[in-house]
């Protein structure tokens, strides 16, 4: 089972890393999943991830304070608006737009209600 956790952790790191440059791929939630996976499989990989210069700070912010930094909130908001704008531009049916708007609004409220570091 530890091997599966380890593989899943690296998959999350890979997809989360892609999320740094791809606006609709969530980075921090995937890194949090990777941290959980590594905690269940490899202490060395877990320590590498939580102390990494790029990946570590958002994980530590979340673990210590449930916090999201303002730049990450802004980037998430831009991605949310871009996703909804793309749906509008593609002419998605009204009920799907409504459902998407409700979900994205809930996500936005969650993000902006978290404390900042």
Tab-separated table of N, CA and C in Angstrom:
chain	number	residue	atom	x	y	z
A	1	UNK	N	0.816	-1.194	0.000
A	1	UNK	CA	0.000	0.000	0.000
A	1	UNK	C	0.861	1.260	0.000
A	2	UNK	N	2.007	1.197	0.672
A	2	UNK	CA	2.896	2.365	0.718
A	2	UNK	C	3.359	2.754	-0.676
A	3	UNK	N	3.573	1.757	-1.524
A	3	UNK	CA	3.989	2.030	-2.899
A	3	UNK	C	2.929	2.792	-3.678
A	4	UNK	N	1.664	2.440	-3.470
A	4	UNK	CA	0.573	3.153	-4.143
A	4	UNK	C	0.478	4.598	-3.658
A	5	UNK	N	0.639	4.800	-2.343
A	5	UNK	CA	0.643	6.164	-1.807
A	5	UNK	C	1.773	6.981	-2.429
A	6	UNK	N	2.936	6.344	-2.547
A	6	UNK	CA	4.111	7.017	-3.096
A	6	UNK	C	3.876	7.415	-4.560
A	7	UNK	N	3.368	6.494	-5.349
A	7	UNK	CA	3.085	6.778	-6.759
A	7	UNK	C	2.027	7.873	-6.873
A	8	UNK	N	0.971	7.769	-6.083
A	8	UNK	CA	-0.083	8.783	-6.106
A	8	UNK	C	0.482	10.154	-5.725
A	9	UNK	N	1.388	10.186	-4.753
A	9	UNK	CA	2.020	11.433	-4.348
A	9	UNK	C	2.771	12.079	-5.501
A	10	UNK	N	3.523	11.290	-6.244
A	10	UNK	CA	4.279	11.846	-7.364
A	10	UNK	C	3.372	12.279	-8.510
A	11	UNK	N	2.271	11.575	-8.700
A	11	UNK	CA	1.301	12.001	-9.713
A	11	UNK	C	0.724	13.360	-9.324
A	12	UNK	N	0.395	13.520	-8.048
A	12	UNK	CA	-0.131	14.807	-7.573
A	12	UNK	C	0.900	15.923	-7.718
A	13	UNK	N	2.153	15.629	-7.422
A	13	UNK	CA	3.211	16.637	-7.595
A	13	UNK	C	3.320	17.019	-9.070
A	14	UNK	N	3.288	16.043	-9.957
A	14	UNK	CA	3.418	16.323	-11.392
A	14	UNK	C	2.260	17.181	-11.899
A	15	UNK	N	1.038	16.801	-11.550
A	15	UNK	CA	-0.118	17.572	-12.019
A	15	UNK	C	-0.147	18.943	-11.349
A	16	UNK	N	0.187	18.994	-10.061
A	16	UNK	CA	0.246	20.276	-9.359
A	16	UNK	C	1.294	21.198	-9.947
A	17	UNK	N	2.418	20.643	-10.357
A	17	UNK	CA	3.461	21.442	-11.001
A	17	UNK	C	2.956	22.005	-12.322
A	18	UNK	N	2.217	21.209	-13.068
A	18	UNK	CA	1.619	21.702	-14.320
A	18	UNK	C	0.658	22.849	-14.022
A	19	UNK	N	0.011	22.798	-12.864
A	19	UNK	CA	-0.930	23.841	-12.478
A	19	UNK	C	-0.290	25.196	-12.244
A	20	UNK	N	1.013	25.227	-12.086
A	20	UNK	CA	1.712	26.509	-11.927
A	20	UNK	C	1.575	27.332	-13.195
A	21	UNK	N	1.612	26.669	-14.349
A	21	UNK	CA	1.532	27.389	-15.617
A	21	UNK	C	0.192	27.234	-16.325
A	22	UNK	N	-0.580	26.231	-15.960
A	22	UNK	CA	-1.896	26.031	-16.567
A	22	UNK	C	-2.957	26.623	-15.643
A	23	UNK	N	-3.690	27.615	-16.114
A	23	UNK	CA	-4.568	28.368	-15.217
A	23	UNK	C	-5.724	27.596	-14.610
A	24	UNK	N	-6.167	26.509	-15.200
A	24	UNK	CA	-7.337	25.812	-14.663
A	24	UNK	C	-6.991	24.577	-13.844
A	25	UNK	N	-5.706	24.307	-13.655
A	25	UNK	CA	-5.284	23.144	-12.875
A	25	UNK	C	-4.907	23.619	-11.472
A	26	UNK	N	-5.580	23.097	-10.450
A	26	UNK	CA	-5.280	23.556	-9.083
A	26	UNK	C	-3.934	23.039	-8.598
A	27	UNK	N	-3.109	23.936	-8.093
A	27	UNK	CA	-1.772	23.549	-7.642
A	27	UNK	C	-1.769	23.132	-6.175
A	28	UNK	N	-2.205	24.025	-5.307
A	28	UNK	CA	-2.080	23.768	-3.865
A	28	UNK	C	-2.895	22.556	-3.407
A	29	UNK	N	-4.145	22.378	-3.837
A	29	UNK	CA	-4.856	21.170	-3.392
A	29	UNK	C	-4.133	19.883	-3.792
A	30	UNK	N	-3.528	19.881	-4.967
A	30	UNK	CA	-2.788	18.691	-5.385
A	30	UNK	C	-1.515	18.514	-4.572
A	31	UNK	N	-0.862	19.611	-4.218
A	31	UNK	CA	0.323	19.501	-3.374
A	31	UNK	C	-0.042	19.029	-1.971
A	32	UNK	N	-1.203	19.444	-1.479
A	32	UNK	CA	-1.661	18.955	-0.179
A	32	UNK	C	-1.934	17.445	-0.241
A	33	UNK	N	-2.540	16.986	-1.342
A	33	UNK	CA	-2.743	15.545	-1.514
A	33	UNK	C	-1.413	14.810	-1.595
A	34	UNK	N	-0.448	15.413	-2.279
A	34	UNK	CA	0.882	14.805	-2.363
A	34	UNK	C	1.516	14.707	-0.976
A	35	UNK	N	1.375	15.756	-0.170
A	35	UNK	CA	1.949	15.737	1.180
A	35	UNK	C	1.321	14.628	2.013
A	36	UNK	N	0.006	14.473	1.909
A	36	UNK	CA	-0.680	13.397	2.639
A	36	UNK	C	-0.186	12.043	2.140
A	37	UNK	N	-0.075	11.904	0.827
A	37	UNK	CA	0.375	10.641	0.246
A	37	UNK	C	1.794	10.296	0.691
A	38	UNK	N	2.669	11.298	0.653
A	38	UNK	CA	4.049	11.051	1.061
A	38	UNK	C	4.143	10.776	2.561
A	39	UNK	N	3.296	11.407	3.352
A	39	UNK	CA	3.300	11.144	4.794
A	39	UNK	C	2.939	9.689	5.069
A	40	UNK	N	2.157	9.094	4.186
A	40	UNK	CA	1.760	7.691	4.340
A	40	UNK	C	2.722	6.717	3.666
A	41	UNK	N	3.731	7.241	2.950
A	41	UNK	CA	4.587	6.319	2.212
A	41	UNK	C	6.084	6.539	2.417
A	42	UNK	N	6.528	7.793	2.434
A	42	UNK	CA	7.963	8.054	2.459
A	42	UNK	C	8.252	9.341	3.230
A	43	UNK	N	8.880	9.192	4.374
A	43	UNK	CA	9.237	10.371	5.171
A	43	UNK	C	10.199	11.278	4.411
A	44	UNK	N	11.104	10.690	3.640
A	44	UNK	CA	12.058	11.502	2.874
A	44	UNK	C	11.346	12.346	1.807
A	45	UNK	N	10.403	11.742	1.088
A	45	UNK	CA	9.659	12.489	0.071
A	45	UNK	C	8.779	13.549	0.728
A	46	UNK	N	8.203	13.213	1.867
A	46	UNK	CA	7.364	14.171	2.592
A	46	UNK	C	8.186	15.382	3.033
A	47	UNK	N	9.348	15.128	3.597
A	47	UNK	CA	10.216	16.223	4.031
A	47	UNK	C	10.688	17.063	2.852
A	48	UNK	N	10.999	16.395	1.740
A	48	UNK	CA	11.411	17.137	0.544
A	48	UNK	C	10.304	18.090	0.107
A	49	UNK	N	9.068	17.601	0.076
A	49	UNK	CA	7.955	18.410	-0.411
A	49	UNK	C	7.659	19.583	0.514
A	50	UNK	N	7.560	19.334	1.817
A	50	UNK	CA	7.165	20.411	2.729
A	50	UNK	C	8.281	21.427	2.980
A	51	UNK	N	9.513	21.076	2.622
A	51	UNK	CA	10.609	22.040	2.780
A	51	UNK	C	11.076	22.612	1.440
A	52	UNK	N	10.435	22.218	0.364
A	52	UNK	CA	10.797	22.710	-0.967
A	52	UNK	C	10.568	24.222	-1.039
A	53	UNK	N	11.459	24.939	-1.720
A	53	UNK	CA	11.361	26.407	-1.804
A	53	UNK	C	10.075	26.882	-2.450
A	54	UNK	N	9.601	26.188	-3.470
A	54	UNK	CA	8.395	26.601	-4.187
A	54	UNK	C	7.142	25.943	-3.633
A	55	UNK	N	7.199	24.639	-3.384
A	55	UNK	CA	6.010	23.894	-2.976
A	55	UNK	C	5.726	23.960	-1.478
A	56	UNK	N	6.758	24.115	-0.665
A	56	UNK	CA	6.603	24.053	0.784
A	56	UNK	C	5.784	25.170	1.414
A	57	UNK	N	6.019	26.438	1.065
A	57	UNK	CA	5.296	27.517	1.752
A	57	UNK	C	3.765	27.428	1.687
A	58	UNK	N	3.156	27.136	0.521
A	58	UNK	CA	1.691	27.045	0.544
A	58	UNK	C	1.179	25.891	1.400
A	59	UNK	N	1.932	24.789	1.419
A	59	UNK	CA	1.533	23.648	2.255
A	59	UNK	C	1.618	24.036	3.723
A	60	UNK	N	2.713	24.673	4.116
A	60	UNK	CA	2.887	25.088	5.509
A	60	UNK	C	1.861	26.138	5.910
A	61	UNK	N	1.557	27.087	5.008
A	61	UNK	CA	0.529	28.098	5.300
A	61	UNK	C	-0.808	27.431	5.597
A	62	UNK	N	-1.172	26.446	4.778
A	62	UNK	CA	-2.454	25.776	4.958
A	62	UNK	C	-2.468	24.966	6.248
A	63	UNK	N	-1.398	24.219	6.492
A	63	UNK	CA	-1.348	23.373	7.689
A	63	UNK	C	-1.369	24.190	8.981
A	64	UNK	N	-0.653	25.301	9.012
A	64	UNK	CA	-0.532	26.071	10.237
A	64	UNK	C	-1.724	26.978	10.497
A	65	UNK	N	-2.265	27.591	9.439
A	65	UNK	CA	-3.298	28.604	9.642
A	65	UNK	C	-4.535	28.427	8.785
A	66	UNK	N	-4.558	27.419	7.918
A	66	UNK	CA	-5.643	27.308	6.956
A	66	UNK	C	-5.653	28.506	6.027
A	67	UNK	N	-4.464	29.052	5.764
A	67	UNK	CA	-4.323	30.315	5.049
A	67	UNK	C	-3.950	30.100	3.585
A	68	UNK	N	-4.367	31.072	2.770
A	68	UNK	CA	-3.999	31.129	1.359
A	68	UNK	C	-3.439	32.523	1.106
A	69	UNK	N	-2.264	32.592	0.511
A	69	UNK	CA	-1.643	33.897	0.252
A	69	UNK	C	-2.428	34.677	-0.799
A	70	UNK	N	-2.390	35.997	-0.679
A	70	UNK	CA	-3.153	36.864	-1.592
A	70	UNK	C	-2.823	36.624	-3.064
A	71	UNK	N	-1.542	36.489	-3.456
A	71	UNK	CA	-1.275	36.237	-4.885
A	71	UNK	C	-1.952	34.954	-5.392
A	72	UNK	N	-1.996	33.942	-4.554
A	72	UNK	CA	-2.662	32.699	-4.954
A	72	UNK	C	-4.168	32.911	-5.078
A	73	UNK	N	-4.739	33.708	-4.192
A	73	UNK	CA	-6.170	34.014	-4.280
A	73	UNK	C	-6.475	34.757	-5.578
A	74	UNK	N	-5.615	35.699	-5.907
A	74	UNK	CA	-5.823	36.480	-7.137
A	74	UNK	C	-5.693	35.581	-8.362
A	75	UNK	N	-4.668	34.735	-8.391
A	75	UNK	CA	-4.488	33.825	-9.529
A	75	UNK	C	-5.667	32.872	-9.661
A	76	UNK	N	-6.170	32.372	-8.536
A	76	UNK	CA	-7.329	31.477	-8.569
A	76	UNK	C	-8.553	32.210	-9.103
A	77	UNK	N	-8.729	33.444	-8.687
A	77	UNK	CA	-9.874	34.231	-9.152
A	77	UNK	C	-9.795	34.504	-10.649
A	78	UNK	N	-8.604	34.789	-11.132
A	78	UNK	CA	-8.419	35.000	-12.567
A	78	UNK	C	-8.744	33.716	-13.333
A	79	UNK	N	-8.291	32.581	-12.818
A	79	UNK	CA	-8.576	31.304	-13.471
A	79	UNK	C	-10.073	31.006	-13.467
A	80	UNK	N	-10.745	31.332	-12.372
A	80	UNK	CA	-12.194	31.126	-12.281
A	80	UNK	C	-12.913	31.978	-13.319
A	81	UNK	N	-12.533	33.240	-13.415
A	81	UNK	CA	-13.152	34.123	-14.408
A	81	UNK	C	-12.844	33.652	-15.827
A	82	UNK	N	-11.632	33.199	-16.072
A	82	UNK	CA	-11.260	32.696	-17.396
A	82	UNK	C	-12.089	31.467	-17.763
A	83	UNK	N	-12.253	30.561	-16.815
A	83	UNK	CA	-13.046	29.353	-17.079
A	83	UNK	C	-14.483	29.712	-17.427
A	84	UNK	N	-15.059	30.626	-16.662
A	84	UNK	CA	-16.438	31.020	-16.932
A	84	UNK	C	-16.531	31.777	-18.258
A	85	UNK	N	-15.551	32.625	-18.526
A	85	UNK	CA	-15.528	33.356	-19.792
A	85	UNK	C	-15.425	32.428	-20.991
A	86	UNK	N	-14.621	31.397	-20.884
A	86	UNK	CA	-14.494	30.417	-21.963
A	86	UNK	C	-15.826	29.716	-22.190
A	87	UNK	N	-16.496	29.367	-21.099
A	87	UNK	CA	-17.808	28.718	-21.229
A	87	UNK	C	-18.802	29.632	-21.923
A	88	UNK	N	-18.780	30.905	-21.553
A	88	UNK	CA	-19.656	31.877	-22.214
A	88	UNK	C	-19.330	31.981	-23.700
A	89	UNK	N	-18.041	32.086	-24.014
A	89	UNK	CA	-17.613	32.240	-25.402
A	89	UNK	C	-17.961	31.009	-26.246
A	90	UNK	N	-17.949	29.847	-25.626
A	90	UNK	CA	-18.275	28.614	-26.350
A	90	UNK	C	-19.781	28.406	-26.495
A	91	UNK	N	-20.562	29.249	-25.844
A	91	UNK	CA	-22.015	29.138	-25.947
A	91	UNK	C	-22.593	27.953	-25.199
A	92	UNK	N	-22.042	27.651	-24.054
A	92	UNK	CA	-22.545	26.557	-23.230
A	92	UNK	C	-23.998	26.854	-22.847
A	93	UNK	N	-24.815	25.808	-22.769
A	93	UNK	CA	-26.243	25.976	-22.468
A	93	UNK	C	-26.433	26.671	-21.120
A	94	UNK	N	-27.530	27.382	-20.983
A	94	UNK	CA	-27.772	28.248	-19.824
A	94	UNK	C	-27.750	27.493	-18.509
A	95	UNK	N	-28.313	26.278	-18.463
A	95	UNK	CA	-28.371	25.565	-17.191
A	95	UNK	C	-26.977	25.108	-16.744
A	96	UNK	N	-26.106	24.797	-17.705
A	96	UNK	CA	-24.728	24.429	-17.359
A	96	UNK	C	-23.964	25.659	-16.883
A	97	UNK	N	-24.221	26.806	-17.523
A	97	UNK	CA	-23.601	28.059	-17.075
A	97	UNK	C	-24.044	28.407	-15.659
A	98	UNK	N	-25.323	28.211	-15.389
A	98	UNK	CA	-25.848	28.494	-14.047
A	98	UNK	C	-25.183	27.586	-13.015
A	99	UNK	N	-25.113	26.301	-13.314
A	99	UNK	CA	-24.467	25.355	-12.398
A	99	UNK	C	-22.992	25.714	-12.200
A	100	UNK	N	-22.317	26.037	-13.295
A	100	UNK	CA	-20.909	26.424	-13.198
A	100	UNK	C	-20.748	27.694	-12.369
A	101	UNK	N	-21.630	28.657	-12.586
A	101	UNK	CA	-21.552	29.914	-11.832
A	101	UNK	C	-21.734	29.665	-10.338
A	102	UNK	N	-22.667	28.794	-9.977
A	102	UNK	CA	-22.902	28.489	-8.560
A	102	UNK	C	-21.669	27.830	-7.942
A	103	UNK	N	-21.111	26.845	-8.628
A	103	UNK	CA	-19.925	26.144	-8.113
A	103	UNK	C	-18.743	27.094	-8.001
A	104	UNK	N	-18.513	27.891	-9.041
A	104	UNK	CA	-17.378	28.816	-9.023
A	104	UNK	C	-17.562	29.912	-7.979
A	105	UNK	N	-18.790	30.331	-7.754
A	105	UNK	CA	-19.049	31.307	-6.702
A	105	UNK	C	-18.735	30.711	-5.328
A	106	UNK	N	-19.154	29.473	-5.108
A	106	UNK	CA	-18.846	28.810	-3.830
A	106	UNK	C	-17.338	28.656	-3.635
A	107	UNK	N	-16.634	28.278	-4.683
A	107	UNK	CA	-15.176	28.153	-4.609
A	107	UNK	C	-14.547	29.507	-4.289
A	108	UNK	N	-15.023	30.552	-4.961
A	108	UNK	CA	-14.489	31.904	-4.715
A	108	UNK	C	-14.722	32.347	-3.279
A	109	UNK	N	-15.917	32.087	-2.771
A	109	UNK	CA	-16.226	32.450	-1.383
A	109	UNK	C	-15.297	31.707	-0.434
A	110	UNK	N	-15.087	30.425	-0.688
A	110	UNK	CA	-14.186	29.648	0.161
A	110	UNK	C	-12.780	30.240	0.120
A	111	UNK	N	-12.271	30.473	-1.078
A	111	UNK	CA	-10.902	30.996	-1.213
A	111	UNK	C	-10.742	32.319	-0.497
A	112	UNK	N	-11.663	33.253	-0.729
A	112	UNK	CA	-11.506	34.597	-0.175
A	112	UNK	C	-11.874	34.676	1.302
A	113	UNK	N	-12.508	33.627	1.838
A	113	UNK	CA	-12.826	33.633	3.279
A	113	UNK	C	-11.686	33.039	4.115
A	114	UNK	N	-10.693	32.437	3.474
A	114	UNK	CA	-9.539	31.890	4.197
A	114	UNK	C	-8.641	33.054	4.628
A	115	UNK	N	-7.998	32.916	5.774
A	115	UNK	CA	-7.065	33.970	6.209
A	115	UNK	C	-5.854	34.038	5.278
A	116	UNK	N	-5.181	35.183	5.339
A	116	UNK	CA	-3.955	35.375	4.564
A	116	UNK	C	-2.762	35.429	5.506
A	117	UNK	N	-1.625	35.010	4.971
A	117	UNK	CA	-0.405	35.034	5.771
A	117	UNK	C	0.284	36.351	5.570
